[in-house]
Amino acid sequence: MAVIFSRIKGMFFLLFLPCFCSGQPAPPLLRFSTFLDPANMVYLRWDHDEQELMTFELQVHTTGWVAFGFSPHGELPGSDIVIGGVFPNGSIYFSVS
């Protein structure tokens, strides 16, 4: 799933939601990573290629959903937000706002 964020010029972002289905390709090798919280519950991996295509993987201990935002100023107003999760029946949802 590739998403273009219109407010961030010339970059593409790819967010991987976990899928436990058989036959899925192996996740990409990502060179950079960090935990985003002191409890080590939110783990972000990322990389980029020669064409400035950026790939993100977010691993989160959650109750079924997660939101991830990109902001040029570190604040909610004007940010791009990705929301995804898993419904109780196992189907995945993904939304960009």
PDB file of C-alpha atoms in Angstrom:
ATOM      1  CA  MET A   1       0.000   0.000   0.000  1.00  0.00           C
ATOM      2  CA  ALA A   2       1.602   3.246  -1.108  1.00  0.00           C
ATOM      3  CA  VAL A   3       0.277   6.568   0.074  1.00  0.00           C
ATOM      4  CA  ILE A   4       1.169  10.000  -1.302  1.00  0.00           C
ATOM      5  CA  PHE A   5       1.039  12.781   1.266  1.00  0.00           C
ATOM      6  CA  SER A   6       0.249  15.942  -0.694  1.00  0.00           C
ATOM      7  CA  ARG A   7       1.745  18.302   1.881  1.00  0.00           C
ATOM      8  CA  ILE A   8       5.148  16.593   1.754  1.00  0.00           C
ATOM      9  CA  LYS A   9       6.423  17.284  -1.740  1.00  0.00           C
ATOM     10  CA  GLY A  10       8.150  14.594  -3.769  1.00  0.00           C
ATOM     11  CA  MET A  11       8.019  11.773  -1.226  1.00  0.00           C
ATOM     12  CA  PHE A  12       6.089   8.532  -1.073  1.00  0.00           C
ATOM     13  CA  PHE A  13       5.413   6.662   2.165  1.00  0.00           C
ATOM     14  CA  LEU A  14       4.709   2.980   2.496  1.00  0.00           C
ATOM     15  CA  LEU A  15       3.312   1.666   5.766  1.00  0.00           C
ATOM     16  CA  PHE A  16       3.189  -2.070   6.356  1.00  0.00           C
ATOM     17  CA  LEU A  17       0.328  -3.456   8.408  1.00  0.00           C
ATOM     18  CA  PRO A  18       0.962  -6.919   9.771  1.00  0.00           C
ATOM     19  CA  CYS A  19      -0.704  -9.729   7.875  1.00  0.00           C
ATOM     20  CA  PHE A  20      -0.484 -13.250   9.173  1.00  0.00           C
ATOM     21  CA  CYS A  21      -1.645 -14.807   5.905  1.00  0.00           C
ATOM     22  CA  SER A  22       0.373 -17.553   4.279  1.00  0.00           C
ATOM     23  CA  GLY A  23       2.189 -16.790   1.066  1.00  0.00           C
ATOM     24  CA  GLN A  24       3.030 -13.179   1.965  1.00  0.00           C
ATOM     25  CA  PRO A  25       6.400 -11.861   0.751  1.00  0.00           C
ATOM     26  CA  ALA A  26       9.141 -11.284   3.300  1.00  0.00           C
ATOM     27  CA  PRO A  27       9.259  -7.743   4.729  1.00  0.00           C
ATOM     28  CA  PRO A  28      11.851  -5.428   3.182  1.00  0.00           C
ATOM     29  CA  LEU A  29      15.249  -4.954   4.770  1.00  0.00           C
ATOM     30  CA  LEU A  30      15.170  -1.577   6.510  1.00  0.00           C
ATOM     31  CA  ARG A  31      18.431  -0.008   7.703  1.00  0.00           C
ATOM     32  CA  PHE A  32      17.142   2.441  10.307  1.00  0.00           C
ATOM     33  CA  SER A  33      15.061   1.830  13.445  1.00  0.00           C
ATOM     34  CA  THR A  34      14.102   3.269  16.816  1.00  0.00           C
ATOM     35  CA  PHE A  35      11.594   2.847  19.610  1.00  0.00           C
ATOM     36  CA  LEU A  36       9.233   5.829  19.767  1.00  0.00           C
ATOM     37  CA  ASP A  37       8.272   5.484  23.432  1.00  0.00           C
ATOM     38  CA  PRO A  38      10.032   4.805  26.751  1.00  0.00           C
ATOM     39  CA  ALA A  39       8.166   1.508  27.311  1.00  0.00           C
ATOM     40  CA  ASN A  40       9.434   0.113  23.964  1.00  0.00           C
ATOM     41  CA  MET A  41       5.894  -0.613  22.756  1.00  0.00           C
ATOM     42  CA  VAL A  42       6.139   1.353  19.475  1.00  0.00           C
ATOM     43  CA  TYR A  43       8.974   0.325  17.125  1.00  0.00           C
ATOM     44  CA  LEU A  44       9.607   2.188  13.868  1.00  0.00           C
ATOM     45  CA  ARG A  45      11.818   0.923  11.037  1.00  0.00           C
ATOM     46  CA  TRP A  46      12.468   2.857   7.828  1.00  0.00           C
ATOM     47  CA  ASP A  47      14.690   3.214   4.795  1.00  0.00           C
ATOM     48  CA  HIS A  48      14.856   5.065   1.475  1.00  0.00           C
ATOM     49  CA  ASP A  49      16.132   4.331  -1.996  1.00  0.00           C
ATOM     50  CA  GLU A  50      17.891   6.332  -4.711  1.00  0.00           C
ATOM     51  CA  GLN A  51      14.582   7.788  -5.967  1.00  0.00           C
ATOM     52  CA  GLU A  52      13.680   9.126  -2.475  1.00  0.00           C
ATOM     53  CA  LEU A  53      11.009   6.417  -2.008  1.00  0.00           C
ATOM     54  CA  MET A  54      10.690   5.942   1.743  1.00  0.00           C
ATOM     55  CA  THR A  55       9.474   2.702   3.313  1.00  0.00           C
ATOM     56  CA  PHE A  56       8.173   2.580   6.887  1.00  0.00           C
ATOM     57  CA  GLU A  57       7.304  -0.352   9.114  1.00  0.00           C
ATOM     58  CA  LEU A  58       5.537   0.293  12.396  1.00  0.00           C
ATOM     59  CA  GLN A  59       5.319  -2.452  15.029  1.00  0.00           C
ATOM     60  CA  VAL A  60       2.980  -1.628  17.904  1.00  0.00           C
ATOM     61  CA  HIS A  61       1.648  -3.499  20.935  1.00  0.00           C
ATOM     62  CA  THR A  62      -1.989  -2.493  20.576  1.00  0.00           C
ATOM     63  CA  THR A  63      -5.569  -3.540  21.219  1.00  0.00           C
ATOM     64  CA  GLY A  64      -6.366  -3.553  17.504  1.00  0.00           C
ATOM     65  CA  TRP A  65      -5.619  -0.141  15.972  1.00  0.00           C
ATOM     66  CA  VAL A  66      -2.794   2.380  15.551  1.00  0.00           C
ATOM     67  CA  ALA A  67      -2.415   5.926  14.246  1.00  0.00           C
ATOM     68  CA  PHE A  68       0.825   7.379  12.876  1.00  0.00           C
ATOM     69  CA  GLY A  69       1.328  10.985  11.827  1.00  0.00           C
ATOM     70  CA  PHE A  70       3.733  13.070   9.777  1.00  0.00           C
ATOM     71  CA  SER A  71       4.032  16.776  10.500  1.00  0.00           C
ATOM     72  CA  PRO A  72       6.394  19.466   9.270  1.00  0.00           C
ATOM     73  CA  HIS A  73       6.112  21.229  12.666  1.00  0.00           C
ATOM     74  CA  GLY A  74       5.637  18.367  15.170  1.00  0.00           C
ATOM     75  CA  GLU A  75       2.029  19.358  15.853  1.00  0.00           C
ATOM     76  CA  LEU A  76      -1.360  17.874  14.946  1.00  0.00           C
ATOM     77  CA  PRO A  77      -2.704  20.824  12.864  1.00  0.00           C
ATOM     78  CA  GLY A  78      -1.548  20.428   9.272  1.00  0.00           C
ATOM     79  CA  SER A  79      -0.267  16.890   9.783  1.00  0.00           C
ATOM     80  CA  ASP A  80      -0.920  13.801   7.663  1.00  0.00           C
ATOM     81  CA  ILE A  81      -2.258  10.854   9.650  1.00  0.00           C
ATOM     82  CA  VAL A  82      -2.469   7.154   8.820  1.00  0.00           C
ATOM     83  CA  ILE A  83      -4.874   5.001  10.847  1.00  0.00           C
ATOM     84  CA  GLY A  84      -5.000   1.238  10.554  1.00  0.00           C
ATOM     85  CA  GLY A  85      -6.000  -1.794  12.473  1.00  0.00           C
ATOM     86  CA  VAL A  86      -7.673  -5.162  12.610  1.00  0.00           C
ATOM     87  CA  PHE A  87     -11.403  -5.733  13.152  1.00  0.00           C
ATOM     88  CA  PRO A  88     -12.488  -8.539  15.527  1.00  0.00           C
ATOM     89  CA  ASN A  89     -13.244 -10.746  12.493  1.00  0.00           C
ATOM     90  CA  GLY A  90      -9.595 -10.430  11.356  1.00  0.00           C
ATOM     91  CA  SER A  91     -10.109  -8.071   8.408  1.00  0.00           C
ATOM     92  CA  ILE A  92      -7.694  -5.141   8.108  1.00  0.00           C
ATOM     93  CA  TYR A  93      -8.633  -1.488   7.641  1.00  0.00           C
ATOM     94  CA  PHE A  94      -6.414   1.399   6.567  1.00  0.00           C
ATOM     95  CA  SER A  95      -7.235   5.101   6.276  1.00  0.00           C
ATOM     96  CA  VAL A  96      -5.340   8.302   5.460  1.00  0.00           C
ATOM     97  CA  SER A  97      -6.470  11.743   6.528  1.00  0.00           C
TER      98      SER A  97
END
